[in-house]
Short mmCIF file of N, CA, C and O in Angstrom, two decimals:
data_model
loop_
_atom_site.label_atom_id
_atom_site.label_comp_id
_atom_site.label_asym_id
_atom_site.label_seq_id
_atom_site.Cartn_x
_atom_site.Cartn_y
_atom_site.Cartn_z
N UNK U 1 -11.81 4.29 -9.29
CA UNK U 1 -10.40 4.22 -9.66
C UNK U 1 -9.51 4.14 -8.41
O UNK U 1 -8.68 3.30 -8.10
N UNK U 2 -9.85 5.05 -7.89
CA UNK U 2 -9.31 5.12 -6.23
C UNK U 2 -9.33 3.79 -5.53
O UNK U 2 -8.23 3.26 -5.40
N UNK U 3 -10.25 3.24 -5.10
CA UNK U 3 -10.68 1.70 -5.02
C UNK U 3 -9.98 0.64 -5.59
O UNK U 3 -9.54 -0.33 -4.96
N UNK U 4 -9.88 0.82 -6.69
CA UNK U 4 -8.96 -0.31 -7.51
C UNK U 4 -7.68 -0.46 -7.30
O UNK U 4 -7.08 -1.46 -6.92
N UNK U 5 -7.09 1.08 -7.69
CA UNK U 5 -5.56 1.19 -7.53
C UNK U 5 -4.72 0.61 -6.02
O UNK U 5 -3.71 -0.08 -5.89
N UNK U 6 -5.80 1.33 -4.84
CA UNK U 6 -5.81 0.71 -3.94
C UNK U 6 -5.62 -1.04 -3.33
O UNK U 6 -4.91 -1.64 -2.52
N UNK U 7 -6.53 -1.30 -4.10
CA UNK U 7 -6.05 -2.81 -3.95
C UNK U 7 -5.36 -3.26 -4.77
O UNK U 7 -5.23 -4.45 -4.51
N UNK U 8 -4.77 -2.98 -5.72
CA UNK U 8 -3.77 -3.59 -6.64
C UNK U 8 -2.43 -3.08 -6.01
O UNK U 8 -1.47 -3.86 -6.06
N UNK U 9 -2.28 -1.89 -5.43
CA UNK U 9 -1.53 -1.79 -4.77
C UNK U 9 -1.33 -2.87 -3.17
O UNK U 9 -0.27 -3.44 -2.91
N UNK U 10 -2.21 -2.91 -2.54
CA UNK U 10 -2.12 -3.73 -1.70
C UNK U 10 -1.65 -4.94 -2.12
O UNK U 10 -0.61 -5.35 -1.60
N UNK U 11 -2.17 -5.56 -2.91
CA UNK U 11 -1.77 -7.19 -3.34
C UNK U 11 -0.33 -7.32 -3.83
O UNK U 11 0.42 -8.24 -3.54
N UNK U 12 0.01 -6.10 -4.74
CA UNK U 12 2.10 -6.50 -4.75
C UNK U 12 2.87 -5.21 -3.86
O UNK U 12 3.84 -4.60 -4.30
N UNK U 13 2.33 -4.97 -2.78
CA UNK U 13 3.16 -4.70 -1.53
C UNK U 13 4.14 -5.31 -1.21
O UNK U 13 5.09 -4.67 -0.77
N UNK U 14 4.24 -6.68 -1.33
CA UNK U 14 5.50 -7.94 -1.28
C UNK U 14 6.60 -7.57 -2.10
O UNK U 14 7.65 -8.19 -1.95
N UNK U 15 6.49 -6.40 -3.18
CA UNK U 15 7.42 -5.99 -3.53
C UNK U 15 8.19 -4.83 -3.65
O UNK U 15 9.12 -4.68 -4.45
N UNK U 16 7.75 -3.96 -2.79
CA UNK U 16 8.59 -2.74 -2.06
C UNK U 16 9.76 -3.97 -1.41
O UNK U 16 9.83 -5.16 -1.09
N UNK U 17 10.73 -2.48 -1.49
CA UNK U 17 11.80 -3.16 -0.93
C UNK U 17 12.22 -1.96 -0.06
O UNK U 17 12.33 -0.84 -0.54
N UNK U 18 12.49 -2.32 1.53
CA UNK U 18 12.81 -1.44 2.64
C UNK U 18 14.10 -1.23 3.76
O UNK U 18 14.32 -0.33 4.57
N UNK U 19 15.08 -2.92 3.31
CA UNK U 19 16.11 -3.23 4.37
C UNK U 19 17.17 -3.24 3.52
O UNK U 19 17.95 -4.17 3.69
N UNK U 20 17.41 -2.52 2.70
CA UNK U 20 18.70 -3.03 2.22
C UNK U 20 19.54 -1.77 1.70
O UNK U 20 19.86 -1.41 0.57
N UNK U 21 19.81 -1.23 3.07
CA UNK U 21 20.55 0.30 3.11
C UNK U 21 20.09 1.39 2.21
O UNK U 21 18.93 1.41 1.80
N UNK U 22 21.05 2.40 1.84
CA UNK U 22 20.90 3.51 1.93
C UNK U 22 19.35 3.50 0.97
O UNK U 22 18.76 4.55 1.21
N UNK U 23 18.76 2.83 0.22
CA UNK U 23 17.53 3.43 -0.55
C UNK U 23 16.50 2.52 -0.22
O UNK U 23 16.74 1.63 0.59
N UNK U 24 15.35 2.63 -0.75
CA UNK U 24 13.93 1.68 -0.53
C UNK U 24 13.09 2.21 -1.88
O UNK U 24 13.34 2.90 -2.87
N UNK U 25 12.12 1.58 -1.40
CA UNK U 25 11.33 1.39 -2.70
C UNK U 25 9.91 1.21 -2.66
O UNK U 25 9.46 0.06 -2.70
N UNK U 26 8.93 2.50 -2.55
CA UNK U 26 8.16 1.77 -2.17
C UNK U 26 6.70 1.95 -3.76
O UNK U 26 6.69 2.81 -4.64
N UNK U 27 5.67 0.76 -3.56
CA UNK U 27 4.54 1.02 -4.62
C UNK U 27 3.74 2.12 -4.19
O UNK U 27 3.49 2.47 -3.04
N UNK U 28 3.25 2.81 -5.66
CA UNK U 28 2.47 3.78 -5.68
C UNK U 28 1.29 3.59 -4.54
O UNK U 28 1.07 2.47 -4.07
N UNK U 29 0.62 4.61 -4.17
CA UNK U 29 -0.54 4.09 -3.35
C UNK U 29 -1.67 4.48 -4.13
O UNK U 29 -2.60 3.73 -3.87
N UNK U 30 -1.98 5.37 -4.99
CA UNK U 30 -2.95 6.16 -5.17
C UNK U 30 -2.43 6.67 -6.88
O UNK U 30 -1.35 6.65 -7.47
N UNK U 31 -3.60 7.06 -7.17
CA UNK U 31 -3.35 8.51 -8.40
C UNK U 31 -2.96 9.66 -8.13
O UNK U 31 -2.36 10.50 -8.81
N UNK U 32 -3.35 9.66 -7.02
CA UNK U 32 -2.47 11.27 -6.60
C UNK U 32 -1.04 11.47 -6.71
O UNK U 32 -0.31 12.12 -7.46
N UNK U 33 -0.87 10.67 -5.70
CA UNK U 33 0.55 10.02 -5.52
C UNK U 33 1.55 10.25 -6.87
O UNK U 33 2.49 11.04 -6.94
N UNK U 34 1.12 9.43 -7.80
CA UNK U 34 1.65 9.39 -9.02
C UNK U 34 1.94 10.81 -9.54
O UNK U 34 3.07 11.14 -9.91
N UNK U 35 0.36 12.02 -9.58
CA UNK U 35 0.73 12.99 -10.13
C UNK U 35 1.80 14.11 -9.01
O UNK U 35 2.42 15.14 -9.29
N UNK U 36 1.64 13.37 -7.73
CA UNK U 36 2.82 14.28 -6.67
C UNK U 36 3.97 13.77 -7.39
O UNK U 36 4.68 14.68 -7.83
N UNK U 37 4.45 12.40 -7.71
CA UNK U 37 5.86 12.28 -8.19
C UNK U 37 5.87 12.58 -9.46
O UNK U 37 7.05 12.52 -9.80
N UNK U 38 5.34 12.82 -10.19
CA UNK U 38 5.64 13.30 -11.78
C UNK U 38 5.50 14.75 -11.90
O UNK U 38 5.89 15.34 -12.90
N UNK U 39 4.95 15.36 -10.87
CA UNK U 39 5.52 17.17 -10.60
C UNK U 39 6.24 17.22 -10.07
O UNK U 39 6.69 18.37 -10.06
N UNK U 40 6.66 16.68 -9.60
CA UNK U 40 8.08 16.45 -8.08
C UNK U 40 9.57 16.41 -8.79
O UNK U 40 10.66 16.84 -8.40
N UNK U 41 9.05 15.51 -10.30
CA UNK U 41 10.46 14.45 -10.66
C UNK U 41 10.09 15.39 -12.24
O UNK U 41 10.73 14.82 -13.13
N UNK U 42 9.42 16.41 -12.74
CA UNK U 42 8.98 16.70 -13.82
C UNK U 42 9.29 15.67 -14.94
O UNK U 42 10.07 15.74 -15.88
N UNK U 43 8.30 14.54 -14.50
CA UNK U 43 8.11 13.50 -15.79
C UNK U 43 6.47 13.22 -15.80
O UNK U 43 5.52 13.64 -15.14
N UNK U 44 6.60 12.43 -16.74
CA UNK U 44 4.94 11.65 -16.95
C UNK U 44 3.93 11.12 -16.16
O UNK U 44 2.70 11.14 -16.28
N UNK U 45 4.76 10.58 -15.25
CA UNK U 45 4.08 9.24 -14.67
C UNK U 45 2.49 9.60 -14.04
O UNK U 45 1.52 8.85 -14.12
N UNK U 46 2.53 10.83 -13.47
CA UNK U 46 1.11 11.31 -13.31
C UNK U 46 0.02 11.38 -14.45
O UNK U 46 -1.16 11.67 -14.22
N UNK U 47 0.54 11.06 -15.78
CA UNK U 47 0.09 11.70 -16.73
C UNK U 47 -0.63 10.44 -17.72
O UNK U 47 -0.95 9.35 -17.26
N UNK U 48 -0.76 10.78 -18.87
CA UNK U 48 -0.89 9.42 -20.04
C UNK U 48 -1.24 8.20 -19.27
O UNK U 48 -0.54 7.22 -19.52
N UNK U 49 -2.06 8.08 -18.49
CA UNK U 49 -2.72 7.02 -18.12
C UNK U 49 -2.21 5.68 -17.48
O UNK U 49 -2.48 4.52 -17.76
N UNK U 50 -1.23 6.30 -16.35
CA UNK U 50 -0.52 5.00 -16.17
C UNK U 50 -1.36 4.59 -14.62
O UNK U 50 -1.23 3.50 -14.06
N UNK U 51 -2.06 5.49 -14.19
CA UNK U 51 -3.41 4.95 -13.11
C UNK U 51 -3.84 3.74 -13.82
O UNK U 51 -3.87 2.64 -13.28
N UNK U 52 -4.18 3.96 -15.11
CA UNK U 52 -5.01 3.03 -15.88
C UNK U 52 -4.26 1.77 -15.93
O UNK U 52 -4.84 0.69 -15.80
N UNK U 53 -2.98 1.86 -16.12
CA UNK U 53 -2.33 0.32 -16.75
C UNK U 53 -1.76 0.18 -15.28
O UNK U 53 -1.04 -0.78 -15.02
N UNK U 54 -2.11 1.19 -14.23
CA UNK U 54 -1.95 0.23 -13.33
C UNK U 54 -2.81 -0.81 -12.12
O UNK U 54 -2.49 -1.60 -11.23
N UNK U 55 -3.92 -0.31 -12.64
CA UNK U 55 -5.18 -0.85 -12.21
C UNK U 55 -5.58 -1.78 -13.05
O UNK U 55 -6.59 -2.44 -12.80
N UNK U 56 -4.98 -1.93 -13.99
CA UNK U 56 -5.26 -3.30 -14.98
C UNK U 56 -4.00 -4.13 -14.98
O UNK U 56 -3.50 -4.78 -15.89
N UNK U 57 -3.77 -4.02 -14.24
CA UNK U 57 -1.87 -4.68 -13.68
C UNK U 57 -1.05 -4.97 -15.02
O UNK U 57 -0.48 -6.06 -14.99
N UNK U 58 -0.87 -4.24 -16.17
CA UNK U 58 -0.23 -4.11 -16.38
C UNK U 58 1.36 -3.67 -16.66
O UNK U 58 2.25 -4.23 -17.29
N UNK U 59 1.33 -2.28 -15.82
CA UNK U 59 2.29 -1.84 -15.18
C UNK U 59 2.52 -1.58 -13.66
O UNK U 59 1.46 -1.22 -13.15
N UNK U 60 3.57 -1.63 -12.74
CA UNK U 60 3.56 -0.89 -10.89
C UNK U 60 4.17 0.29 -11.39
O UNK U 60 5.10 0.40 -12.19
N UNK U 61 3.67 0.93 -10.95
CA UNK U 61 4.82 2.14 -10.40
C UNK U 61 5.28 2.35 -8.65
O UNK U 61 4.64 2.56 -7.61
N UNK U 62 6.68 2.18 -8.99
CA UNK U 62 7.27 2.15 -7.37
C UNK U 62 8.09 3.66 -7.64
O UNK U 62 8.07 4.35 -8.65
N UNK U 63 8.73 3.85 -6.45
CA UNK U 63 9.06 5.33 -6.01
C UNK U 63 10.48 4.34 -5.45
O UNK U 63 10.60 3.20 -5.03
N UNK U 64 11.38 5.44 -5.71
CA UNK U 64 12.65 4.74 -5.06
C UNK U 64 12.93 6.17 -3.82
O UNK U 64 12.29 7.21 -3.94
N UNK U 65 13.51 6.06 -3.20
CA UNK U 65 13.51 7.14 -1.75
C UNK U 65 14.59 6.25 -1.09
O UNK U 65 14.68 5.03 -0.91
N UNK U 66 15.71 7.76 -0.69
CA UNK U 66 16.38 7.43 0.10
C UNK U 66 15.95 7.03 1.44
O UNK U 66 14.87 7.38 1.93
N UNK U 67 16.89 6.22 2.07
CA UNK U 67 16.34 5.32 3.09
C UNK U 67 16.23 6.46 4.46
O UNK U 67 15.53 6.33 5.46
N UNK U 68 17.16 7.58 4.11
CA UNK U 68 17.27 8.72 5.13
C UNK U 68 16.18 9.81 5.22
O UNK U 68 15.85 10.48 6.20
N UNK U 69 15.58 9.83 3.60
CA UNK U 69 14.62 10.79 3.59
C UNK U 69 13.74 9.78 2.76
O UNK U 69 14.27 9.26 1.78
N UNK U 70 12.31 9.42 3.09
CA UNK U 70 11.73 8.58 2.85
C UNK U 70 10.28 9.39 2.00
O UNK U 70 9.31 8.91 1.41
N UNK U 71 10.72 10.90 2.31
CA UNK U 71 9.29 11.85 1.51
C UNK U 71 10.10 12.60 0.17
O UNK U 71 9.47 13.20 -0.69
N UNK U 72 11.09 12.52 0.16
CA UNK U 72 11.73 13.24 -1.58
C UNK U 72 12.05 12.27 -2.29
O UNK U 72 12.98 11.51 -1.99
N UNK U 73 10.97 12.08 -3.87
CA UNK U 73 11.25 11.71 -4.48
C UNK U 73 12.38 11.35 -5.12
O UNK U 73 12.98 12.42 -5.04
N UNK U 74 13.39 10.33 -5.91
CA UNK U 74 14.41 10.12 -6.60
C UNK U 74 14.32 10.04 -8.32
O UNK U 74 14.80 10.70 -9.24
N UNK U 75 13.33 8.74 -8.19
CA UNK U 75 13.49 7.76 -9.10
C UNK U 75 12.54 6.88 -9.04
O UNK U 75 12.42 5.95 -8.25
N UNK U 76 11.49 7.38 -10.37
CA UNK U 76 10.48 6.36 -10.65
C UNK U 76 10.63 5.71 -11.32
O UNK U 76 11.27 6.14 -12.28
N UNK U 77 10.14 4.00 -11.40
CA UNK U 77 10.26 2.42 -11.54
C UNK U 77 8.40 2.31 -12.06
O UNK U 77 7.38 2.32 -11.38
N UNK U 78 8.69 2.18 -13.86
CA UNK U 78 7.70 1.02 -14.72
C UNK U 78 7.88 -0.43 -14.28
O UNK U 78 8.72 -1.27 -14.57
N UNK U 79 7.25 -0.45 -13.81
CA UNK U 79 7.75 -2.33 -13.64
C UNK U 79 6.58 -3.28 -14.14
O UNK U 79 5.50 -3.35 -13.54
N UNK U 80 6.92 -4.15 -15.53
CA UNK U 80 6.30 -4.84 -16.05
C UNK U 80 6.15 -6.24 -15.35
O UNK U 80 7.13 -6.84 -14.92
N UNK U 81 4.92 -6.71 -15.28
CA UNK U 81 4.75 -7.50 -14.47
C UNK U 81 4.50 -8.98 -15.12
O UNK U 81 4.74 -10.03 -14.53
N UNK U 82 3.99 -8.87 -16.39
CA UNK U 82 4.37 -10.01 -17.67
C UNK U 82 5.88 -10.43 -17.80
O UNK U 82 6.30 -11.59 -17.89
N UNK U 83 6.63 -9.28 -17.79
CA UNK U 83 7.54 -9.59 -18.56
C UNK U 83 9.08 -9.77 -17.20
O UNK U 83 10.28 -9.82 -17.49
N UNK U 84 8.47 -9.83 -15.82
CA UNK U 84 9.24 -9.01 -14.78
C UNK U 84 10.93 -8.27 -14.88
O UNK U 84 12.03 -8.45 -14.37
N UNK U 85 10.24 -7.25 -15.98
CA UNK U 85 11.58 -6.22 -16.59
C UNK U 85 10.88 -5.01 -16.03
O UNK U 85 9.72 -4.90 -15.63
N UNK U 86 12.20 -3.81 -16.12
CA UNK U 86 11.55 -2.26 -15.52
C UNK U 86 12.04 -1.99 -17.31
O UNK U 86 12.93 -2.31 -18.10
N UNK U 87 10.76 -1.18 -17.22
CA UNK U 87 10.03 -0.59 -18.71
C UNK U 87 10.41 0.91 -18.98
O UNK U 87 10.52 1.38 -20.11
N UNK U 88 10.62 1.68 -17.64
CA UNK U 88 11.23 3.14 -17.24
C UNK U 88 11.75 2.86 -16.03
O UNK U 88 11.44 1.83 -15.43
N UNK U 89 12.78 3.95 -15.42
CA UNK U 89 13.09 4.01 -14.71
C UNK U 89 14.39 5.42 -14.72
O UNK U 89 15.58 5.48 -15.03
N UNK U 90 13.17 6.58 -14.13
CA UNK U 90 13.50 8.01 -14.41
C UNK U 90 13.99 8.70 -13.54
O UNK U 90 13.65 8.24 -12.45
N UNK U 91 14.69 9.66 -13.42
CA UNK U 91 14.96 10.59 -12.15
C UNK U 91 14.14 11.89 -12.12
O UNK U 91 12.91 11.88 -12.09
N UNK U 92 14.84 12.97 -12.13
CA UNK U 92 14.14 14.76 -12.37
C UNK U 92 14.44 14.67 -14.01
O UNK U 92 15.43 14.25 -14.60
N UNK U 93 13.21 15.23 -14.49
CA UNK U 93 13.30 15.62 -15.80
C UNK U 93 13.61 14.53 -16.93
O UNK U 93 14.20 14.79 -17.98
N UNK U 94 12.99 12.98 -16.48
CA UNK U 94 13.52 12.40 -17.49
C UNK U 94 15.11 11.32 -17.64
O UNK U 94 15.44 10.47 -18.47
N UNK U 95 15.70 11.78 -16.61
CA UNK U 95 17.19 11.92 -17.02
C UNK U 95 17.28 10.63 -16.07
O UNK U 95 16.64 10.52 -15.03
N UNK U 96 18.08 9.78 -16.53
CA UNK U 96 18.89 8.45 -15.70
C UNK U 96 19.14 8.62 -14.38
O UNK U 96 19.88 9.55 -14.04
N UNK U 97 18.61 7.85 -13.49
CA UNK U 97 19.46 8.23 -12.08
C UNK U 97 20.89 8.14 -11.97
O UNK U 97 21.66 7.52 -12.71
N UNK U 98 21.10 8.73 -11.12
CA UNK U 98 22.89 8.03 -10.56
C UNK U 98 23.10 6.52 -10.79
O UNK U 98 22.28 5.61 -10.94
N UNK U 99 24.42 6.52 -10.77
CA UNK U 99 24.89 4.84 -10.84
C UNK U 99 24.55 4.34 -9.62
O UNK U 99 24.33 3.13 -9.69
N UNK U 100 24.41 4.85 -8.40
CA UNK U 100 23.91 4.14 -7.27
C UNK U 100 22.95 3.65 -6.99
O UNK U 100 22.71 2.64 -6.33
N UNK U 101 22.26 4.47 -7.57
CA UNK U 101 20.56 4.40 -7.62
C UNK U 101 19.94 3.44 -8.83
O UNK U 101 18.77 3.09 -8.90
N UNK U 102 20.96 3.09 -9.74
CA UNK U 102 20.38 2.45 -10.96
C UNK U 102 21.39 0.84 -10.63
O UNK U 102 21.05 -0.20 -11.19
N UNK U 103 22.34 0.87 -9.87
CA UNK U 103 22.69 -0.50 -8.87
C UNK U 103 21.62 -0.70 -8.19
O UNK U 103 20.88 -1.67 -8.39
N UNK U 104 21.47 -0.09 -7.60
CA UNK U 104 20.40 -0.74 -6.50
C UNK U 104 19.38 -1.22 -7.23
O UNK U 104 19.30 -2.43 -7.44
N UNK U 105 18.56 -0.45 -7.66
CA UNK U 105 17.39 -0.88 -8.42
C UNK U 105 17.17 -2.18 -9.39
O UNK U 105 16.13 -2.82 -9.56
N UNK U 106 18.53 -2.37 -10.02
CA UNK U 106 18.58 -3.90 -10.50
C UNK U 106 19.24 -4.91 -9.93
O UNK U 106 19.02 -6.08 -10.23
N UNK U 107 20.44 -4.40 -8.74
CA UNK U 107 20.93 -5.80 -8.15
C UNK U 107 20.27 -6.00 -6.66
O UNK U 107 20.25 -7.15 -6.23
N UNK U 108 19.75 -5.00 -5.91
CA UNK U 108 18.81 -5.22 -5.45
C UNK U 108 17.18 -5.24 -5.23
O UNK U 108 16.45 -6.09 -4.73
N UNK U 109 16.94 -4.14 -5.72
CA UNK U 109 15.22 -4.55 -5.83
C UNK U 109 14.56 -5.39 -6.99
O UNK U 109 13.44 -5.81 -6.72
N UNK U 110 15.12 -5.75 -8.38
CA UNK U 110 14.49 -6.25 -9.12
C UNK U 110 14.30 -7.72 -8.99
O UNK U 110 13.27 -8.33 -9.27
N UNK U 111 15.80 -8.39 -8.37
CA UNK U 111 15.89 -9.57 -8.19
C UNK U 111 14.34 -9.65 -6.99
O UNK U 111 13.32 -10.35 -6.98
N UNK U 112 14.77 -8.74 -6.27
CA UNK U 112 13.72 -9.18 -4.90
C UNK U 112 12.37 -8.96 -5.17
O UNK U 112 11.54 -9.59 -4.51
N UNK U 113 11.94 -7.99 -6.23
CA UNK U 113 10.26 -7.90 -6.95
C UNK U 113 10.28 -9.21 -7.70
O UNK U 113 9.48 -10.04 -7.29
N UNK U 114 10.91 -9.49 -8.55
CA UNK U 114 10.87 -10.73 -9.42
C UNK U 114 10.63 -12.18 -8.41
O UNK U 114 9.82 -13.07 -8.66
N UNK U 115 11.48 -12.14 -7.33
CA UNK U 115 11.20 -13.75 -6.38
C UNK U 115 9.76 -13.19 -5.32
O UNK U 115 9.36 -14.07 -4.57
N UNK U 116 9.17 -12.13 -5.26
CA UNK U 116 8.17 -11.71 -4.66
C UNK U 116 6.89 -11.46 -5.32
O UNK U 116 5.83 -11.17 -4.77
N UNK U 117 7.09 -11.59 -6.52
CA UNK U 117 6.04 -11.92 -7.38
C UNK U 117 5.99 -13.16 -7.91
O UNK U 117 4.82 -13.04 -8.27
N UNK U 118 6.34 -14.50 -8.34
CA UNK U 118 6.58 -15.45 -7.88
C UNK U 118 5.89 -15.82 -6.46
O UNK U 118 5.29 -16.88 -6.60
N UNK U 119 5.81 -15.49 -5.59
CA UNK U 119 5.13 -16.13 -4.50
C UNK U 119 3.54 -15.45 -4.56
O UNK U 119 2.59 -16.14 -4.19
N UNK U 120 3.36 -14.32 -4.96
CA UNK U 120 1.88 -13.82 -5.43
C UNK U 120 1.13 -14.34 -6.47
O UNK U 120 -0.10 -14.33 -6.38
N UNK U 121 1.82 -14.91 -7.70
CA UNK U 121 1.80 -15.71 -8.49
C UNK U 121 1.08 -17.04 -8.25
O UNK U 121 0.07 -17.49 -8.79
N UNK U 122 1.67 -17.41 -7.54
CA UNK U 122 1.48 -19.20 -6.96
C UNK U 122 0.38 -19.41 -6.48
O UNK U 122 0.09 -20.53 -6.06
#
């Protein structure tokens, strides 16, 4: 599992997003990972099998992190890769991020996962 996630993570790396002020974005690396941000952010994402749908590329999970503090969680990103729509996209406990954080995430990182998958695509 470790193995897999690993390289599925490697292959849409093209779609972290890292230059475009105050936040970034980066893909899960691991299962661990996942269950550090879903105790971190007290939600799911560690949970109900999303290692699984993401090793079968059905779903990414990315981590959004301020660009200042790049190790405290914010705001975890479902990102459907069929459909290139975000499926969740949670803060602590479930709850909507800020309006800043939920700008960014669609006027800048989605456009830029969507034209960066597209070139993985091809």
């Amino acid at each position: 599992l470790y193995g897999k996630f690993a390289e599925i993570a490697l292959k849409y790396m093209p779609l972290q997003e890292t230059s475009n002020g105050a936040y970034v974005v980066y893909i899960a690396q691991s299962p661990a990972e996942l269950i550090r941000e879903g105790d971190y952010l007290h939600h799911c994402v560690g949970k109900y099998g999303y290692d699984q749908k993401f090793c079968r590329e059905q779903s990414l999970i990315f981590f959004v992190r301020s660009a200042n503090d790049t190790e405290t969680p914010l705001t975890t990103i479902e990102y459907d890769i069929k459909s290139k729509t975000i499926k969740q996209c949670y803060a602590n406990g479930n709850t909507n991020p800020d309006q800043a954080i939920t700008d960014y995430v669609n006027n800048v990182w989605l456009p830029h996962a969507n034209k960066a998958l597209k070139k993985i695509a091809a």
